[in-house]
Amino acid sequence: MTLSMLTPAFTVGRNEERCIRCGVCVNQCINEVHHLDEDGFMWVTDKNCVGCHRCAVLCPTQALAITEFPLAFRPNNYWSSASLREIYAQAETGGVLLTGMGNPRPYRSYFDHLLLNASQVTNPSIDPLREPMELTTYLGNQAAMLGEREKPLLKLEVPVMFSAMSYGAVSLNVQKSLARAAREMATFWNTGEGGLHSDLKEYADSTIVQVASGRFGVTPDYLNNAAAVEIKIGQGAKPGIGGHLPAEKVSADVAKTRMIPAWSDAISPAPHHDIYSIEDLAQLIETLKVATNYQKPVSVKVAAVHNISAIASGMVRAGADIVAIDGFRGATGAAPMRIRDNIGIPIEMAIAQVDQRLRDEGIRQSVSLVAAGGIRNSADVVKILALGADAVYIGTAALIALGCHLCQTCFTGRCNWGIATTDRQLSKRLNPEIGAIRAINLLKAWEHEIKEMMGGMGINAVDSLRGNRLMLKGIGLEQHELELLGVTAAGD
Amino acid sequence: MAVFDAVDYDQHSLLEALKASPDQEIEVLNLNGHRYLGCGWKNSKRLVLRGTAGNNLGAFADGPTILLYGNGQEGVGNTMSDGEIVVYGRVGDIAGYGMRGGGLYIRDDAGYRLGIHMKAYQDKRPVIVVGGQAGAFVGEYMAGGTIIVLGVNGSNRSLIGPYCGTGMYEGEIYMRGEVPRRHLAENTKTEVLHGEKDLQSILPYLMRFAAHFSYDIDLILAEPFTRLTAVDKRIFSHMYTGFTG
């Protein structure tokens, strides 16, 4: 074996005065960082640590501290330690670097360069505690002409839905938690492309089912056991490439749900091979509408890419009732690092541009826009609605609510938090009843914050916030960026 | 049996009329490119079609028997779960895309991308039998099931187009006769099979094809078959390096 030049990413420090040798850390770490030998000595293998904090959070005496491995490269503003380590890894294996979750690079976040308005004197602000505040949102084609067939709509009591995360990429307990929370909060969760597990059929009215190129588990029952159907074209974390669930995560139960053999790869390449054009997309949309008796809105999800406004216009003309756009901060269970970190555009720009384009073309009423990819908090929600979205999808934020610590190693299937795993034992670490409560708490907190921010602006219905860019001011942005976002500068 | 004359219907009204019909057996005459017939049907109805069926015939179907006396266009049997589609003619591209059960029997040729993403699960064993030739990308990303291309209709065209079995990792493709290696994907291997004994596992499919289109089974079995399967079932597993640092 040749020498590996990769040094550990983290170091695990143990306060010996506090450690009681209880062995919780040993049992909790699937990566075998901790080891208690028969003489009572605790051993640590730093190189196995992914920085997920499971041991430190569960340690009863707070004896553990996880820090960056203190091995400093000579300071270099161009070659970061990460760029060296990535090259070492590739030189050792010859492989495409695989990673998880969303783009962590320091690109500009437009959310952090937008400020919201509030009423003072001339227009009273509204206190959501004493006055009704309307967040009810309908998604779908609302441009029906007189005499036309009534179009199906999704009704959300809070304009926040849970992003597509397939069973296989995440554990069944994640889906159970989010499905329960969606039903309780009168919003929707999304199956992702991995089929619908039989335990989740009772949540049909709160479920959006996804159809991706692999068509896993897609049957007439699947399509009809849902409130809406979503065609997945692309994903913000990996625009232009498809999905690949490695065989290690395809357990018997995952296989049953996807209707494929167990322990075999589940591959869904980038194009749907029955969609090579907008005309083909129109046909799959219509096929799904026929198969579901025109009872369900059809959503089409794409990644935010350079030419997104023209693409979105085509999707609307192809009959999409909902266009979901996933920005470049969108997360994934597994993606090549170079793709995750270098492809796509920010969701703020994409929504601003698409909303404007659809208005200019007079087709904005025929579709609802759902923004996804990097929505971190309720202020991000309010800002993206003001930029033109009807609702948002949250994925990363929802997983963090369930315990995710963003260690970005979802692709290993060894998630100590029971989230990005299909291992039976690990999955049990996430109790779906507690998970549901945590997800509900998050949505309730955001709902209240959204109402407070809206009230401050003197707005009492989310309909008056949507696309209301007068409520936004840019700070620290160039003139052209302001124009693209359709906002003016703070102070202007 | 209900009979509809497609001349009297546009695309949408024909689908509505078929849906409203309580009959177990339905016949449609003079089809002229009407799309989405039998789409999403989960029943055991028998649909007899005369004329040219439009795109996505029997897409997402789960159980019906569809007999098409004429040609089919793109997407015949797209993501079909169960049932049988028999085409007394030829079909266009992406027939049997993502098919996971049932049978698709085509008397003449099939277009490009036949049986892409076909997959099998437990008792769900999809099968496609093509009497004539098939275009490029047969069985691309194939993950289970059986595709059989016979070339028994006397055409001089090549039995299959290039890139056959690209990205395939499960399932079997049978081609009657010799196939040039340049048309087959890298990650595949072939073996030559002769007669009834070697072809035991697909004999029921061949018999069914012969019965549907009045072929002599001995004539079909007279030529050797080439059986194509994937060499490495985990084609992408060596490509990646998990980066945990």
PDB file of N, CA, C and O in Angstrom, chain A residues 38-83:
ATOM      1  N   GLU A  38     -10.210  -3.247  26.405  1.00  0.00           N
ATOM      2  CA  GLU A  38     -10.579  -3.976  27.633  1.00  0.00           C
ATOM      3  C   GLU A  38      -9.902  -3.422  28.881  1.00  0.00           C
ATOM      4  O   GLU A  38     -10.356  -3.663  29.989  1.00  0.00           O
ATOM      5  N   ASP A  39      -8.849  -2.622  28.676  1.00  0.00           N
ATOM      6  CA  ASP A  39      -8.185  -2.021  29.832  1.00  0.00           C
ATOM      7  C   ASP A  39      -8.783  -0.671  30.214  1.00  0.00           C
ATOM      8  O   ASP A  39      -8.250   0.036  31.068  1.00  0.00           O
ATOM      9  N   GLY A  40      -9.881  -0.296  29.538  1.00  0.00           N
ATOM     10  CA  GLY A  40     -10.518   0.968  29.888  1.00  0.00           C
ATOM     11  C   GLY A  40      -9.919   2.176  29.199  1.00  0.00           C
ATOM     12  O   GLY A  40     -10.243   3.312  29.546  1.00  0.00           O
ATOM     13  N   PHE A  41      -9.052   1.947  28.231  1.00  0.00           N
ATOM     14  CA  PHE A  41      -8.509   3.084  27.479  1.00  0.00           C
ATOM     15  C   PHE A  41      -9.434   3.435  26.325  1.00  0.00           C
ATOM     16  O   PHE A  41      -9.965   2.548  25.663  1.00  0.00           O
ATOM     17  N   MET A  42      -9.619   4.729  26.067  1.00  0.00           N
ATOM     18  CA  MET A  42     -10.406   5.186  24.922  1.00  0.00           C
ATOM     19  C   MET A  42      -9.446   5.557  23.808  1.00  0.00           C
ATOM     20  O   MET A  42      -8.516   6.324  24.014  1.00  0.00           O
ATOM     21  N   TRP A  43      -9.684   5.009  22.642  1.00  0.00           N
ATOM     22  CA  TRP A  43      -8.865   5.316  21.479  1.00  0.00           C
ATOM     23  C   TRP A  43      -9.713   6.079  20.465  1.00  0.00           C
ATOM     24  O   TRP A  43     -10.896   5.827  20.319  1.00  0.00           O
ATOM     25  N   VAL A  44      -9.062   6.977  19.746  1.00  0.00           N
ATOM     26  CA  VAL A  44      -9.773   7.769  18.754  1.00  0.00           C
ATOM     27  C   VAL A  44      -9.074   7.635  17.407  1.00  0.00           C
ATOM     28  O   VAL A  44      -7.842   7.697  17.338  1.00  0.00           O
ATOM     29  N   THR A  45      -9.854   7.396  16.353  1.00  0.00           N
ATOM     30  CA  THR A  45      -9.281   7.367  14.999  1.00  0.00           C
ATOM     31  C   THR A  45      -9.796   8.599  14.252  1.00  0.00           C
ATOM     32  O   THR A  45     -10.886   8.590  13.682  1.00  0.00           O
ATOM     33  N   ASP A  46      -9.004   9.651  14.293  1.00  0.00           N
ATOM     34  CA  ASP A  46      -9.447  10.930  13.732  1.00  0.00           C
ATOM     35  C   ASP A  46      -9.847  10.830  12.256  1.00  0.00           C
ATOM     36  O   ASP A  46     -10.797  11.461  11.817  1.00  0.00           O
ATOM     37  N   LYS A  47      -9.117  10.013  11.503  1.00  0.00           N
ATOM     38  CA  LYS A  47      -9.348  10.034  10.052  1.00  0.00           C
ATOM     39  C   LYS A  47     -10.733   9.500   9.670  1.00  0.00           C
ATOM     40  O   LYS A  47     -11.209   9.742   8.571  1.00  0.00           O
ATOM     41  N   ASN A  48     -11.381   8.783  10.590  1.00  0.00           N
ATOM     42  CA  ASN A  48     -12.726   8.282  10.288  1.00  0.00           C
ATOM     43  C   ASN A  48     -13.814   9.313  10.553  1.00  0.00           C
ATOM     44  O   ASN A  48     -14.965   9.123  10.194  1.00  0.00           O
ATOM     45  N   CYS A  49     -13.456  10.418  11.223  1.00  0.00           N
ATOM     46  CA  CYS A  49     -14.475  11.377  11.656  1.00  0.00           C
ATOM     47  C   CYS A  49     -14.924  12.248  10.485  1.00  0.00           C
ATOM     48  O   CYS A  49     -14.101  12.817   9.769  1.00  0.00           O
ATOM     49  N   VAL A  50     -16.249  12.330  10.292  1.00  0.00           N
ATOM     50  CA  VAL A  50     -16.790  13.173   9.221  1.00  0.00           C
ATOM     51  C   VAL A  50     -17.344  14.490   9.773  1.00  0.00           C
ATOM     52  O   VAL A  50     -17.868  15.319   9.033  1.00  0.00           O
ATOM     53  N   GLY A  51     -17.264  14.660  11.078  1.00  0.00           N
ATOM     54  CA  GLY A  51     -17.731  15.911  11.679  1.00  0.00           C
ATOM     55  C   GLY A  51     -19.241  15.999  11.793  1.00  0.00           C
ATOM     56  O   GLY A  51     -19.814  17.076  11.639  1.00  0.00           O
ATOM     57  N   CYS A  52     -19.901  14.866  12.081  1.00  0.00           N
ATOM     58  CA  CYS A  52     -21.372  14.901  12.151  1.00  0.00           C
ATOM     59  C   CYS A  52     -21.880  15.235  13.546  1.00  0.00           C
ATOM     60  O   CYS A  52     -23.065  15.478  13.738  1.00  0.00           O
ATOM     61  N   HIS A  53     -20.977  15.198  14.548  1.00  0.00           N
ATOM     62  CA  HIS A  53     -21.296  15.613  15.918  1.00  0.00           C
ATOM     63  C   HIS A  53     -22.208  14.670  16.693  1.00  0.00           C
ATOM     64  O   HIS A  53     -22.653  15.003  17.780  1.00  0.00           O
ATOM     65  N   ARG A  54     -22.524  13.510  16.123  1.00  0.00           N
ATOM     66  CA  ARG A  54     -23.436  12.608  16.832  1.00  0.00           C
ATOM     67  C   ARG A  54     -22.894  12.268  18.227  1.00  0.00           C
ATOM     68  O   ARG A  54     -23.602  12.323  19.222  1.00  0.00           O
ATOM     69  N   CYS A  55     -21.604  11.930  18.299  1.00  0.00           N
ATOM     70  CA  CYS A  55     -21.017  11.534  19.586  1.00  0.00           C
ATOM     71  C   CYS A  55     -20.997  12.699  20.565  1.00  0.00           C
ATOM     72  O   CYS A  55     -21.347  12.554  21.733  1.00  0.00           O
ATOM     73  N   ALA A  56     -20.629  13.867  20.055  1.00  0.00           N
ATOM     74  CA  ALA A  56     -20.503  15.018  20.947  1.00  0.00           C
ATOM     75  C   ALA A  56     -21.863  15.446  21.489  1.00  0.00           C
ATOM     76  O   ALA A  56     -21.994  15.815  22.657  1.00  0.00           O
ATOM     77  N   VAL A  57     -22.902  15.365  20.641  1.00  0.00           N
ATOM     78  CA  VAL A  57     -24.239  15.775  21.082  1.00  0.00           C
ATOM     79  C   VAL A  57     -24.775  14.788  22.114  1.00  0.00           C
ATOM     80  O   VAL A  57     -25.437  15.177  23.074  1.00  0.00           O
ATOM     81  N   LEU A  58     -24.473  13.490  21.920  1.00  0.00           N
ATOM     82  CA  LEU A  58     -25.025  12.492  22.843  1.00  0.00           C
ATOM     83  C   LEU A  58     -24.156  12.231  24.076  1.00  0.00           C
ATOM     84  O   LEU A  58     -24.581  11.554  25.003  1.00  0.00           O
ATOM     85  N   CYS A  59     -22.946  12.738  24.102  1.00  0.00           N
ATOM     86  CA  CYS A  59     -22.056  12.498  25.243  1.00  0.00           C
ATOM     87  C   CYS A  59     -22.678  13.093  26.516  1.00  0.00           C
ATOM     88  O   CYS A  59     -22.957  14.282  26.573  1.00  0.00           O
ATOM     89  N   PRO A  60     -22.915  12.241  27.537  1.00  0.00           N
ATOM     90  CA  PRO A  60     -23.641  12.734  28.717  1.00  0.00           C
ATOM     91  C   PRO A  60     -22.843  13.729  29.556  1.00  0.00           C
ATOM     92  O   PRO A  60     -23.424  14.457  30.360  1.00  0.00           O
ATOM     93  N   THR A  61     -21.528  13.745  29.375  1.00  0.00           N
ATOM     94  CA  THR A  61     -20.735  14.663  30.203  1.00  0.00           C
ATOM     95  C   THR A  61     -20.051  15.757  29.374  1.00  0.00           C
ATOM     96  O   THR A  61     -19.157  16.445  29.863  1.00  0.00           O
ATOM     97  N   GLN A  62     -20.478  15.902  28.119  1.00  0.00           N
ATOM     98  CA  GLN A  62     -19.868  16.896  27.214  1.00  0.00           C
ATOM     99  C   GLN A  62     -18.341  16.824  27.239  1.00  0.00           C
ATOM    100  O   GLN A  62     -17.642  17.828  27.327  1.00  0.00           O
ATOM    101  N   ALA A  63     -17.867  15.578  27.147  1.00  0.00           N
ATOM    102  CA  ALA A  63     -16.413  15.382  27.214  1.00  0.00           C
ATOM    103  C   ALA A  63     -15.740  15.527  25.856  1.00  0.00           C
ATOM    104  O   ALA A  63     -14.516  15.504  25.764  1.00  0.00           O
ATOM    105  N   LEU A  64     -16.549  15.607  24.780  1.00  0.00           N
ATOM    106  CA  LEU A  64     -15.958  15.581  23.448  1.00  0.00           C
ATOM    107  C   LEU A  64     -15.976  16.954  22.777  1.00  0.00           C
ATOM    108  O   LEU A  64     -16.958  17.685  22.868  1.00  0.00           O
ATOM    109  N   ALA A  65     -14.876  17.255  22.113  1.00  0.00           N
ATOM    110  CA  ALA A  65     -14.801  18.486  21.320  1.00  0.00           C
ATOM    111  C   ALA A  65     -14.268  18.104  19.941  1.00  0.00           C
ATOM    112  O   ALA A  65     -13.241  17.422  19.836  1.00  0.00           O
ATOM    113  N   ILE A  66     -14.975  18.478  18.893  1.00  0.00           N
ATOM    114  CA  ILE A  66     -14.522  18.147  17.538  1.00  0.00           C
ATOM    115  C   ILE A  66     -14.096  19.440  16.858  1.00  0.00           C
ATOM    116  O   ILE A  66     -14.874  20.384  16.747  1.00  0.00           O
ATOM    117  N   THR A  67     -12.847  19.464  16.451  1.00  0.00           N
ATOM    118  CA  THR A  67     -12.320  20.676  15.819  1.00  0.00           C
ATOM    119  C   THR A  67     -11.646  20.287  14.507  1.00  0.00           C
ATOM    120  O   THR A  67     -11.396  19.117  14.260  1.00  0.00           O
ATOM    121  N   GLU A  68     -11.341  21.308  13.707  1.00  0.00           N
ATOM    122  CA  GLU A  68     -10.600  21.039  12.485  1.00  0.00           C
ATOM    123  C   GLU A  68      -9.251  20.447  12.849  1.00  0.00           C
ATOM    124  O   GLU A  68      -8.611  20.883  13.817  1.00  0.00           O
ATOM    125  N   PHE A  69      -8.800  19.497  12.083  1.00  0.00           N
ATOM    126  CA  PHE A  69      -7.504  18.889  12.367  1.00  0.00           C
ATOM    127  C   PHE A  69      -6.431  19.972  12.254  1.00  0.00           C
ATOM    128  O   PHE A  69      -6.326  20.639  11.232  1.00  0.00           O
ATOM    129  N   PRO A  70      -5.667  20.172  13.310  1.00  0.00           N
ATOM    130  CA  PRO A  70      -4.787  21.341  13.348  1.00  0.00           C
ATOM    131  C   PRO A  70      -3.504  21.150  12.557  1.00  0.00           C
ATOM    132  O   PRO A  70      -2.425  21.112  13.117  1.00  0.00           O
ATOM    133  N   LEU A  71      -3.645  20.994  11.269  1.00  0.00           N
ATOM    134  CA  LEU A  71      -2.463  20.854  10.428  1.00  0.00           C
ATOM    135  C   LEU A  71      -2.560  21.924   9.363  1.00  0.00           C
ATOM    136  O   LEU A  71      -3.289  21.783   8.385  1.00  0.00           O
ATOM    137  N   ALA A  72      -1.858  23.010   9.596  1.00  0.00           N
ATOM    138  CA  ALA A  72      -2.003  24.153   8.701  1.00  0.00           C
ATOM    139  C   ALA A  72      -1.048  24.036   7.529  1.00  0.00           C
ATOM    140  O   ALA A  72       0.143  23.786   7.709  1.00  0.00           O
ATOM    141  N   PHE A  73      -1.577  24.193   6.318  1.00  0.00           N
ATOM    142  CA  PHE A  73      -0.701  24.347   5.161  1.00  0.00           C
ATOM    143  C   PHE A  73      -0.127  25.766   5.217  1.00  0.00           C
ATOM    144  O   PHE A  73      -0.722  26.653   5.831  1.00  0.00           O
ATOM    145  N   ARG A  74       1.004  25.983   4.563  1.00  0.00           N
ATOM    146  CA  ARG A  74       1.542  27.336   4.510  1.00  0.00           C
ATOM    147  C   ARG A  74       0.504  28.252   3.882  1.00  0.00           C
ATOM    148  O   ARG A  74      -0.096  27.894   2.867  1.00  0.00           O
ATOM    149  N   PRO A  75       0.233  29.383   4.495  1.00  0.00           N
ATOM    150  CA  PRO A  75      -0.858  30.247   4.013  1.00  0.00           C
ATOM    151  C   PRO A  75      -0.751  30.514   2.518  1.00  0.00           C
ATOM    152  O   PRO A  75       0.336  30.803   2.007  1.00  0.00           O
ATOM    153  N   ASN A  76      -1.883  30.382   1.842  1.00  0.00           N
ATOM    154  CA  ASN A  76      -1.905  30.562   0.400  1.00  0.00           C
ATOM    155  C   ASN A  76      -3.311  31.010   0.031  1.00  0.00           C
ATOM    156  O   ASN A  76      -4.282  30.296   0.268  1.00  0.00           O
ATOM    157  N   ASN A  77      -3.413  32.194  -0.524  1.00  0.00           N
ATOM    158  CA  ASN A  77      -4.738  32.718  -0.831  1.00  0.00           C
ATOM    159  C   ASN A  77      -5.333  32.117  -2.090  1.00  0.00           C
ATOM    160  O   ASN A  77      -6.490  32.334  -2.393  1.00  0.00           O
ATOM    161  N   TYR A  78      -4.531  31.375  -2.827  1.00  0.00           N
ATOM    162  CA  TYR A  78      -5.054  30.787  -4.063  1.00  0.00           C
ATOM    163  C   TYR A  78      -5.297  29.294  -3.901  1.00  0.00           C
ATOM    164  O   TYR A  78      -6.366  28.791  -4.177  1.00  0.00           O
ATOM    165  N   TRP A  79      -4.285  28.579  -3.410  1.00  0.00           N
ATOM    166  CA  TRP A  79      -4.424  27.142  -3.194  1.00  0.00           C
ATOM    167  C   TRP A  79      -4.904  26.913  -1.774  1.00  0.00           C
ATOM    168  O   TRP A  79      -4.123  26.892  -0.842  1.00  0.00           O
ATOM    169  N   SER A  80      -6.209  26.728  -1.611  1.00  0.00           N
ATOM    170  CA  SER A  80      -6.741  26.484  -0.271  1.00  0.00           C
ATOM    171  C   SER A  80      -6.383  25.067   0.143  1.00  0.00           C
ATOM    172  O   SER A  80      -6.035  24.229  -0.701  1.00  0.00           O
ATOM    173  N   SER A  81      -6.473  24.790   1.436  1.00  0.00           N
ATOM    174  CA  SER A  81      -6.162  23.427   1.893  1.00  0.00           C
ATOM    175  C   SER A  81      -7.122  22.446   1.231  1.00  0.00           C
ATOM    176  O   SER A  81      -6.737  21.321   0.894  1.00  0.00           O
ATOM    177  N   ALA A  82      -8.365  22.879   1.006  1.00  0.00           N
ATOM    178  CA  ALA A  82      -9.336  21.975   0.367  1.00  0.00           C
ATOM    179  C   ALA A  82      -8.876  21.598  -1.036  1.00  0.00           C
ATOM    180  O   ALA A  82      -8.969  20.428  -1.430  1.00  0.00           O
ATOM    181  N   SER A  83      -8.333  22.591  -1.785  1.00  0.00           N
ATOM    182  CA  SER A  83      -7.958  22.235  -3.155  1.00  0.00           C
ATOM    183  C   SER A  83      -6.792  21.248  -3.176  1.00  0.00           C
ATOM    184  O   SER A  83      -6.720  20.388  -4.052  1.00  0.00           O
TER     185      SER A  83
END
